[in-house]
Tab-separated table of C-alpha atoms in Angstrom:
chain	number	residue	atom	x	y	z
I	1	MET	CA	0.000	0.000	0.000
I	2	LYS	CA	1.393	3.416	-0.944
I	3	TYR	CA	1.181	6.590	1.108
I	4	PHE	CA	1.929	10.246	0.656
I	5	PHE	CA	3.638	11.841	3.660
I	6	LEU	CA	2.653	15.392	4.479
I	7	PHE	CA	4.524	17.624	6.867
I	8	THR	CA	5.828	21.143	7.231
I	9	ILE	CA	8.898	22.596	8.928
I	10	ILE	CA	8.529	26.278	9.689
I	11	LEU	CA	11.310	28.739	10.522
I	12	LEU	CA	10.530	32.329	11.429
I	13	THR	CA	13.284	34.888	11.138
I	14	ASN	CA	13.775	38.596	11.576
I	15	CYS	CA	16.773	40.907	11.296
I	16	THR	CA	17.928	40.402	14.858
I	17	GLN	CA	17.243	36.760	15.706
I	18	LYS	CA	16.061	33.402	14.495
I	19	LYS	CA	13.316	31.584	16.335
I	20	LYS	CA	12.803	27.932	15.521
I	21	ILE	CA	9.281	26.581	15.610
I	22	GLU	CA	8.899	22.882	16.349
I	23	PRO	CA	8.274	20.827	13.185
I	24	GLN	CA	4.645	20.073	12.549
I	25	LYS	CA	3.485	16.526	13.056
I	26	LYS	CA	3.984	14.300	10.063
I	27	PHE	CA	1.141	12.136	8.804
I	28	ALA	CA	0.369	10.049	5.729
I	29	VAL	CA	-2.507	9.761	3.300
I	30	ASP	CA	-3.334	6.524	1.521
I	31	TYR	CA	-2.280	6.629	-2.141
I	32	ALA	CA	-5.724	5.841	-3.529
I	33	LEU	CA	-7.370	8.433	-1.293
I	34	GLN	CA	-4.858	11.062	-2.370
I	35	THR	CA	-5.362	10.173	-6.048
I	36	PHE	CA	-9.141	10.356	-5.989
I	37	SER	CA	-9.143	13.575	-3.984
I	38	GLU	CA	-8.821	15.280	-7.367
I	39	PHE	CA	-12.415	14.240	-7.991
I	40	HIS	CA	-13.597	14.635	-4.380
I	41	LYS	CA	-12.501	18.112	-3.360
I	42	GLU	CA	-14.042	17.695	0.109
I	43	ASN	CA	-11.286	15.166	0.868
I	44	ASP	CA	-8.635	17.868	0.606
I	45	THR	CA	-10.542	20.097	3.011
I	46	ILE	CA	-10.983	17.248	5.520
I	47	ILE	CA	-7.292	16.326	5.248
I	48	LYS	CA	-6.205	19.931	5.810
I	49	THR	CA	-8.540	20.219	8.802
I	50	PHE	CA	-7.058	17.009	10.229
I	51	GLU	CA	-3.551	18.414	9.750
I	52	LYS	CA	-4.420	21.596	11.628
I	53	CYS	CA	-6.146	19.620	14.377
I	54	ILE	CA	-3.294	17.213	15.142
I	55	ASN	CA	-0.808	20.080	15.180
I	56	SER	CA	-2.615	21.815	18.016
I	57	SER	CA	-0.021	22.327	20.724
I	58	LYS	CA	-2.470	21.769	23.583
I	59	LEU	CA	-5.315	19.350	24.147
I	60	ASN	CA	-7.964	22.050	24.523
I	61	GLU	CA	-6.979	23.561	21.165
I	62	TYR	CA	-8.481	20.471	19.500
I	63	SER	CA	-11.911	21.817	20.454
I	64	GLN	CA	-11.975	24.371	17.619
I	65	TYR	CA	-12.034	21.495	15.124
I	66	TRP	CA	-14.805	19.592	16.913
I	67	ARG	CA	-18.564	20.045	16.837
I	68	GLU	CA	-19.811	21.804	19.955
I	69	SER	CA	-22.792	19.448	20.144
I	70	ASP	CA	-20.557	16.376	20.508
I	71	THR	CA	-20.696	16.188	24.298
I	72	LEU	CA	-23.405	13.586	24.941
I	73	ILE	CA	-20.900	11.049	26.287
I	74	PHE	CA	-17.511	12.709	26.471
I	75	LYS	CA	-17.085	16.148	27.964
I	76	TYR	CA	-13.982	16.501	25.794
I	77	ALA	CA	-15.004	14.740	22.602
I	78	TYR	CA	-11.538	14.907	21.069
I	79	ASP	CA	-9.752	12.973	23.839
I	80	ASP	CA	-9.446	9.697	21.922
I	81	LEU	CA	-7.961	11.284	18.799
I	82	TRP	CA	-5.556	13.402	20.847
I	83	PHE	CA	-4.239	10.519	22.933
I	84	GLU	CA	-3.972	8.089	20.028
I	85	ILE	CA	-1.671	10.529	18.272
I	86	ALA	CA	0.020	12.602	20.986
I	87	ASP	CA	0.822	9.663	23.274
I	88	TYR	CA	2.644	7.679	20.580
I	89	TYR	CA	4.038	10.266	18.162
I	90	PRO	CA	6.603	10.100	16.557
I	91	THR	CA	7.065	6.379	17.282
I	92	TYR	CA	3.697	5.829	15.616
I	93	ILE	CA	2.443	8.105	12.847
I	94	PRO	CA	-1.193	8.490	11.737
I	95	THR	CA	-2.261	7.564	8.217
I	96	ILE	CA	-5.624	8.636	6.786
I	97	MET	CA	-6.794	5.383	5.206
I	98	SER	CA	-10.176	6.400	3.856
I	99	ILE	CA	-12.805	9.124	3.763
I	100	GLN	CA	-16.228	7.663	3.056
I	101	GLU	CA	-19.347	9.703	2.385
I	102	LYS	CA	-22.144	8.356	4.601
I	103	THR	CA	-24.876	10.918	3.958
I	104	LYS	CA	-24.932	14.428	2.569
I	105	ASN	CA	-22.297	16.512	4.386
I	106	LYS	CA	-21.303	13.583	6.626
I	107	TYR	CA	-18.089	11.588	6.078
I	108	LEU	CA	-16.485	8.723	7.991
I	109	VAL	CA	-12.726	9.203	8.394
I	110	LYS	CA	-10.603	6.132	9.158
I	111	ILE	CA	-7.034	6.518	10.406
I	112	ALA	CA	-4.385	3.911	11.171
I	113	VAL	CA	-1.649	4.753	13.671
I	114	MET	CA	1.430	2.818	12.579
I	115	GLY	CA	5.179	2.672	13.152
I	116	SER	CA	8.224	0.421	13.405
I	117	PRO	CA	9.544	0.913	16.958
I	118	GLU	CA	11.328	-2.448	16.993
I	119	GLY	CA	12.500	-2.488	13.398
I	120	PHE	CA	9.401	-4.025	11.864
I	121	ASN	CA	6.007	-2.626	10.891
I	122	SER	CA	3.592	-2.374	13.798
I	123	LEU	CA	-0.049	-1.310	13.947
I	124	ASN	CA	-0.980	0.558	17.103
I	125	SER	CA	-4.631	1.320	16.352
I	126	ILE	CA	-7.295	1.936	13.733
I	127	TYR	CA	-9.718	4.677	14.722
I	128	ASN	CA	-12.850	6.165	13.107
I	129	PHE	CA	-14.516	9.551	13.476
I	130	TYR	CA	-16.940	11.673	11.474
I	131	ALA	CA	-16.296	14.867	9.524
I	132	PHE	CA	-19.347	17.126	9.077
I	133	ARG	CA	-19.558	19.933	6.555
I	134	GLU	CA	-20.781	23.075	8.293
I	135	LYS	CA	-22.939	25.761	6.667
I	136	GLU	CA	-19.848	27.860	6.042
I	137	GLY	CA	-18.309	25.016	4.019
I	138	ASN	CA	-15.651	24.098	6.578
I	139	PHE	CA	-15.511	20.705	8.293
I	140	LYS	CA	-15.705	19.804	11.969
I	141	PHE	CA	-15.237	16.404	13.560
I	142	GLU	CA	-17.471	14.238	15.735
I	143	ASN	CA	-17.085	10.930	17.578
I	144	VAL	CA	-18.917	7.847	16.353
I	145	ILE	CA	-19.973	6.841	19.879
I	146	THR	CA	-23.083	9.039	19.950
I	147	GLU	CA	-24.485	7.397	16.822
I	148	ASN	CA	-23.383	3.944	17.988
I	149	LEU	CA	-25.433	4.398	21.160
I	150	ASN	CA	-28.622	5.449	19.353
I	151	GLU	CA	-30.240	2.022	19.736
I	152	TRP	CA	-28.933	1.334	23.235
I	153	ASN	CA	-31.145	1.316	26.319
I	154	THR	CA	-30.954	3.658	29.297
I	155	SER	CA	-32.056	2.966	32.870
I	156	ILE	CA	-31.585	5.329	35.805
I	157	ILE	CA	-31.251	3.504	39.106
I	158	GLY	CA	-30.650	5.866	42.005
I	159	ASN	CA	-27.544	7.892	41.215
I	160	ILE	CA	-26.464	5.560	38.381
I	161	LYS	CA	-27.356	6.012	34.727
I	162	TYR	CA	-26.894	2.624	33.058
I	163	ILE	CA	-26.514	2.522	29.259
I	164	TYR	CA	-26.529	-0.976	27.780
I	165	PRO	CA	-26.999	-2.886	24.481
I	166	PRO	CA	-30.522	-3.356	23.049
I	167	LYS	CA	-30.654	-7.142	23.578
I	168	LYS	CA	-29.099	-7.100	27.020
I	169	GLU	CA	-30.992	-7.367	30.295
I	170	LEU	CA	-29.472	-5.640	33.287
I	171	ASN	CA	-28.270	-7.974	36.017
I	172	GLN	CA	-30.165	-6.787	39.083
I	173	THR	CA	-27.977	-8.796	41.451
I	174	GLU	CA	-24.853	-7.048	40.171
I	175	ILE	CA	-26.553	-3.660	40.374
I	176	LYS	CA	-27.395	-4.372	44.011
I	177	LYS	CA	-23.732	-5.246	44.654
I	178	GLN	CA	-22.629	-2.015	42.953
I	179	ILE	CA	-24.976	0.036	45.129
I	180	GLU	CA	-23.921	-1.759	48.319
I	181	PHE	CA	-20.245	-1.290	47.521
I	182	GLU	CA	-20.782	2.420	46.880
I	183	ASN	CA	-22.700	2.849	50.122
I	184	ASN	CA	-19.867	1.184	52.049
I	185	LEU	CA	-17.322	3.366	50.254
I	186	ILE	CA	-19.045	6.650	51.063
I	187	SER	CA	-19.603	5.517	54.639
I	188	LYS	CA	-15.919	4.615	55.103
I	189	PHE	CA	-14.676	8.016	53.917
I	190	ASP	CA	-17.722	10.157	54.709
I	191	PHE	CA	-18.168	11.046	51.021
I	192	ASN	CA	-21.247	12.565	49.448
I	193	LYS	CA	-22.768	10.287	46.810
I	194	ILE	CA	-22.134	11.357	43.225
I	195	ASN	CA	-24.169	10.779	40.068
I	196	TYR	CA	-22.406	8.897	37.291
I	197	THR	CA	-22.944	7.091	33.992
I	198	TYR	CA	-22.139	3.401	33.594
I	199	ILE	CA	-21.877	2.075	30.016
I	200	SER	CA	-22.100	-1.705	30.178
I	201	CYS	CA	-20.546	-3.546	27.219
I	202	ASN	CA	-20.440	-7.285	26.636
I	203	SER	CA	-16.683	-7.380	26.050
I	204	VAL	CA	-13.573	-5.237	25.728
I	205	TYR	CA	-13.913	-5.653	21.966
I	206	ASP	CA	-17.440	-4.186	22.040
I	207	TYR	CA	-16.351	-1.379	24.351
I	208	MET	CA	-13.521	-0.258	22.079
I	209	LYS	CA	-15.663	-0.697	18.962
I	210	LEU	CA	-18.296	1.533	20.543
I	211	ARG	CA	-15.714	4.296	20.925
I	212	GLY	CA	-14.680	4.069	17.282
I	213	PHE	CA	-11.787	1.620	17.237
I	214	ASP	CA	-11.483	-1.093	14.596
I	215	TYR	CA	-8.207	-2.225	16.122
I	216	GLU	CA	-6.486	-1.777	19.471
I	217	ASP	CA	-4.515	-4.680	20.905
I	218	SER	CA	-6.735	-5.204	23.964
I	219	MET	CA	-9.661	-5.943	21.619
I	220	PHE	CA	-8.127	-9.217	20.491
I	221	LEU	CA	-6.629	-10.706	23.654
I	222	ASN	CA	-8.234	-13.956	24.760
I	223	ASN	CA	-10.520	-13.704	27.798
I	224	GLN	CA	-9.649	-10.030	28.212
I	225	LYS	CA	-11.460	-8.274	31.036
I	226	GLY	CA	-11.391	-4.571	31.641
I	227	GLY	CA	-12.822	-1.144	31.248
I	228	GLU	CA	-12.013	2.439	32.049
I	229	ALA	CA	-13.140	5.328	34.210
I	230	PHE	CA	-13.199	8.879	32.874
I	231	SER	CA	-13.173	10.278	36.375
I	232	ASP	CA	-13.487	13.959	35.555
I	233	GLN	CA	-16.599	13.124	33.519
I	234	ARG	CA	-18.056	10.670	36.071
I	235	LEU	CA	-18.192	7.995	33.418
I	236	ILE	CA	-17.423	4.279	33.635
I	237	PHE	CA	-17.042	1.920	30.683
I	238	SER	CA	-17.248	-1.771	31.499
I	239	GLY	CA	-16.069	-4.411	29.050
I	240	ASN	CA	-16.868	-7.217	31.476
I	241	ASN	CA	-20.508	-7.947	30.609
I	242	SER	CA	-21.269	-6.813	34.148
I	243	GLU	CA	-23.078	-4.061	35.992
I	244	TYR	CA	-20.648	-4.358	38.910
I	245	TYR	CA	-17.296	-2.588	38.605
I	246	PRO	CA	-16.083	-1.438	42.038
I	247	HIS	CA	-12.474	-0.788	40.986
I	248	GLU	CA	-13.421	1.950	38.525
I	249	LEU	CA	-16.033	3.364	40.886
I	250	VAL	CA	-13.292	4.020	43.453
I	251	HIS	CA	-11.488	6.132	40.855
I	252	LEU	CA	-14.519	8.394	40.449
I	253	TYR	CA	-14.445	9.195	44.145
I	254	THR	CA	-10.671	9.565	44.544
I	255	HIS	CA	-10.692	12.035	41.658
I	256	LYS	CA	-13.199	14.211	43.508
I	257	TYR	CA	-11.982	13.879	47.076
I	258	PHE	CA	-8.224	13.204	46.937
I	259	LYS	CA	-6.705	15.751	44.573
I	260	ASN	CA	-3.131	14.998	45.672
I	261	ILE	CA	-3.244	11.221	45.400
I	262	ASN	CA	-0.249	9.487	43.852
I	263	SER	CA	-1.120	7.338	40.812
I	264	THR	CA	0.321	4.176	42.418
I	265	ILE	CA	-1.754	4.712	45.556
I	266	ASN	CA	-4.785	5.545	43.403
I	267	GLU	CA	-4.567	2.158	41.698
I	268	GLY	CA	-3.628	0.542	44.983
I	269	LEU	CA	-6.746	1.857	46.728
I	270	ALA	CA	-8.995	0.805	43.841
I	271	THR	CA	-7.456	-2.686	44.057
I	272	TYR	CA	-7.569	-2.765	47.873
I	273	LEU	CA	-11.259	-1.867	48.010
I	274	GLY	CA	-12.566	-3.066	44.639
I	275	GLY	CA	-10.156	-5.720	43.457
I	276	SER	CA	-8.793	-5.949	39.917
I	277	LYS	CA	-9.087	-8.520	37.113
I	278	GLU	CA	-11.818	-10.205	39.186
I	279	LEU	CA	-9.341	-10.894	42.027
I	280	ASP	CA	-9.550	-9.314	45.470
I	281	TYR	CA	-6.619	-7.412	46.938
I	282	LEU	CA	-5.393	-10.340	49.044
I	283	LYS	CA	-4.839	-12.437	45.937
I	284	HIS	CA	-2.868	-9.588	44.353
I	285	ILE	CA	-0.704	-9.331	47.473
I	286	ARG	CA	-0.097	-13.081	47.505
I	287	ILE	CA	0.889	-12.939	43.833
I	288	LEU	CA	3.427	-10.263	44.827
I	289	LYS	CA	4.711	-12.448	47.664
I	290	GLU	CA	5.194	-15.411	45.317
I	291	TYR	CA	6.859	-13.236	42.695
I	292	LEU	CA	9.384	-11.762	45.139
I	293	ALA	CA	10.212	-15.220	46.478
I	294	ILE	CA	11.319	-16.274	42.992
I	295	ASN	CA	12.580	-13.005	41.495
I	296	LYS	CA	15.222	-11.197	43.521
I	297	ILE	CA	14.454	-7.665	42.402
I	298	ASN	CA	14.958	-4.313	44.085
I	299	LEU	CA	11.287	-3.638	44.794
I	300	PHE	CA	11.893	-0.011	45.764
I	301	GLU	CA	13.596	0.624	42.432
I	302	TYR	CA	10.786	-1.080	40.500
I	303	LEU	CA	7.973	0.697	42.331
I	304	PHE	CA	9.377	4.166	41.753
I	305	ASP	CA	10.578	3.664	38.191
I	306	ASP	CA	8.129	5.053	35.626
I	307	GLU	CA	8.428	1.918	33.476
I	308	LYS	CA	9.304	-0.903	35.867
I	309	LYS	CA	6.311	-0.244	38.119
I	310	TYR	CA	4.112	-1.558	35.306
I	311	THR	CA	5.884	-4.940	35.379
I	312	ILE	CA	3.271	-7.699	35.044
I	313	ILE	CA	3.384	-10.375	37.734
I	314	GLY	CA	1.408	-13.600	37.857
I	315	ASN	CA	-0.199	-12.700	34.496
I	316	VAL	CA	-3.014	-10.751	36.190
I	317	SER	CA	-1.329	-8.227	38.498
I	318	SER	CA	1.507	-5.705	38.440
I	319	ILE	CA	4.066	-4.204	40.790
I	320	ARG	CA	2.055	-0.985	40.990
I	321	TYR	CA	-1.325	-2.589	41.717
I	322	SER	CA	-0.102	-5.182	44.221
I	323	VAL	CA	2.321	-2.998	46.208
I	324	GLY	CA	-0.151	-0.102	46.082
I	325	ALA	CA	-2.864	-2.351	47.543
I	326	LEU	CA	-0.491	-3.635	50.232
I	327	LEU	CA	0.456	-0.107	51.296
I	328	CYS	CA	-3.223	0.862	51.488
I	329	ASP	CA	-4.017	-2.172	53.622
I	330	LEU	CA	-1.102	-1.466	55.983
I	331	ALA	CA	-2.086	2.215	56.243
I	332	ASP	CA	-5.726	1.343	56.891
I	333	LYS	CA	-4.722	-0.989	59.714
I	334	LYS	CA	-2.711	1.865	61.264
I	335	LYS	CA	-5.644	4.249	60.714
I	336	VAL	CA	-3.521	6.516	58.509
I	337	LEU	CA	-5.092	5.657	55.139
I	338	ASN	CA	-6.304	9.197	54.495
I	339	GLN	CA	-2.794	10.554	55.024
I	340	LEU	CA	-1.433	8.065	52.495
I	341	LEU	CA	-4.118	9.073	49.994
I	342	ASP	CA	-3.092	12.716	50.413
I	343	SER	CA	0.641	12.036	50.055
I	344	GLY	CA	1.185	14.114	46.920
I	345	LYS	CA	1.515	13.133	43.282
I	346	SER	CA	5.284	12.910	42.943
I	347	ASN	CA	7.393	9.871	43.807
I	348	GLU	CA	9.436	11.863	46.304
I	349	GLU	CA	6.301	13.023	48.125
I	350	LEU	CA	5.011	9.447	48.320
I	351	ILE	CA	8.368	8.140	49.561
I	352	SER	CA	8.489	10.781	52.295
I	353	THR	CA	4.915	9.949	53.309
I	354	ILE	CA	5.724	6.230	53.518
I	355	GLU	CA	8.783	6.991	55.654
I	356	ASN	CA	6.742	9.134	58.044
I	357	LEU	CA	3.641	6.929	58.290
I	358	PHE	CA	5.508	3.641	58.789
I	359	ASP	CA	8.550	5.079	60.597
I	360	ILE	CA	11.057	3.597	58.167
I	361	ASN	CA	13.920	4.857	56.028
I	362	ARG	CA	13.669	4.451	52.267
I	363	LYS	CA	16.769	2.240	52.241
I	364	ASP	CA	14.824	-0.213	54.439
I	365	PHE	CA	11.715	-0.264	52.228
I	366	ASN	CA	12.404	-3.696	50.711
I	367	SER	CA	13.002	-5.399	54.055
I	368	PHE	CA	9.920	-3.654	55.494
I	369	ILE	CA	7.716	-5.032	52.690
I	370	ASN	CA	9.202	-8.522	52.956
I	371	GLU	CA	8.539	-8.572	56.696
I	372	LYS	CA	4.937	-7.481	56.212
I	373	LEU	CA	4.342	-10.046	53.443
I	374	ILE	CA	4.967	-12.836	55.940
I	375	GLU	CA	1.547	-12.006	57.437
I	376	TYR	CA	-0.270	-12.672	54.123
């Protein structure tokens, strides 16, 4: 398949100085699409709008290229496009694969985000969104999720707005568990109950497809369980064919009530209270205990390294989730959990908090954890 690569490097000069502007993001256009754009002039306008959009220097600048009405599900409708490109560029570069007219003034744009980070071609994702021609003749973008949800059902149960597929029946037992868990959570921390939306999908594949993805690696993993919380939007996606998702619910509340929470402790608390991968926190801690018995690693180094903390252990847990849950359990037993949750976002702030709460020195962290693991 052939592609045209489009990019611009801009230099601004004056008589006294030269100021270099960062190169614009490079992207590609499928050869056939580029060829037939001669006969479909709207393609050129859509492509140019896409180029301007992805070269926005800040996330909120994407909004000028998005339809203002596209806020039914996502408060920031452009999040998916931004993160698919910004998070992986320049390792992965977007290619506009096709622009398909669906109805008058409405076009489906399909992009593939591809690269060769390890020396061979690799597909990161395939993502779809709409381009709408406005009255002025310009184009603005819109997510596919709003249209995809047109036939879905909605039920409001207390403070929860459930959205679910047309042939699905809500599991009332799981809803009861969700409500009971939330009541216990707000009682434990003296929270006020919040209203939120819960989109229940049958699988991770269906969840990602709903958002506009044709390909993302999690869609094709066997027996994959998961979902995601958009905490600032009070929105939970479940790809577990379940109306019970306590882990992600915890994230909605920590976002509101613990503004200074460290990301490791955030995941640790969600695992401690709500489990993860359908395992409770004790199983995650025991997986950690077994892993450390076999693998002689420097746990302190792993936990506070921005890559190593994501190390998968026991196939279903990670250093971050398991150690985070253990620290939350130990803090809760000492009645200092709230202090741990308010430690601060940086690693150094969390380390200092751990030292103070557990009366240890950072150099003794590994032995401290190993001693505590004996009790599990």
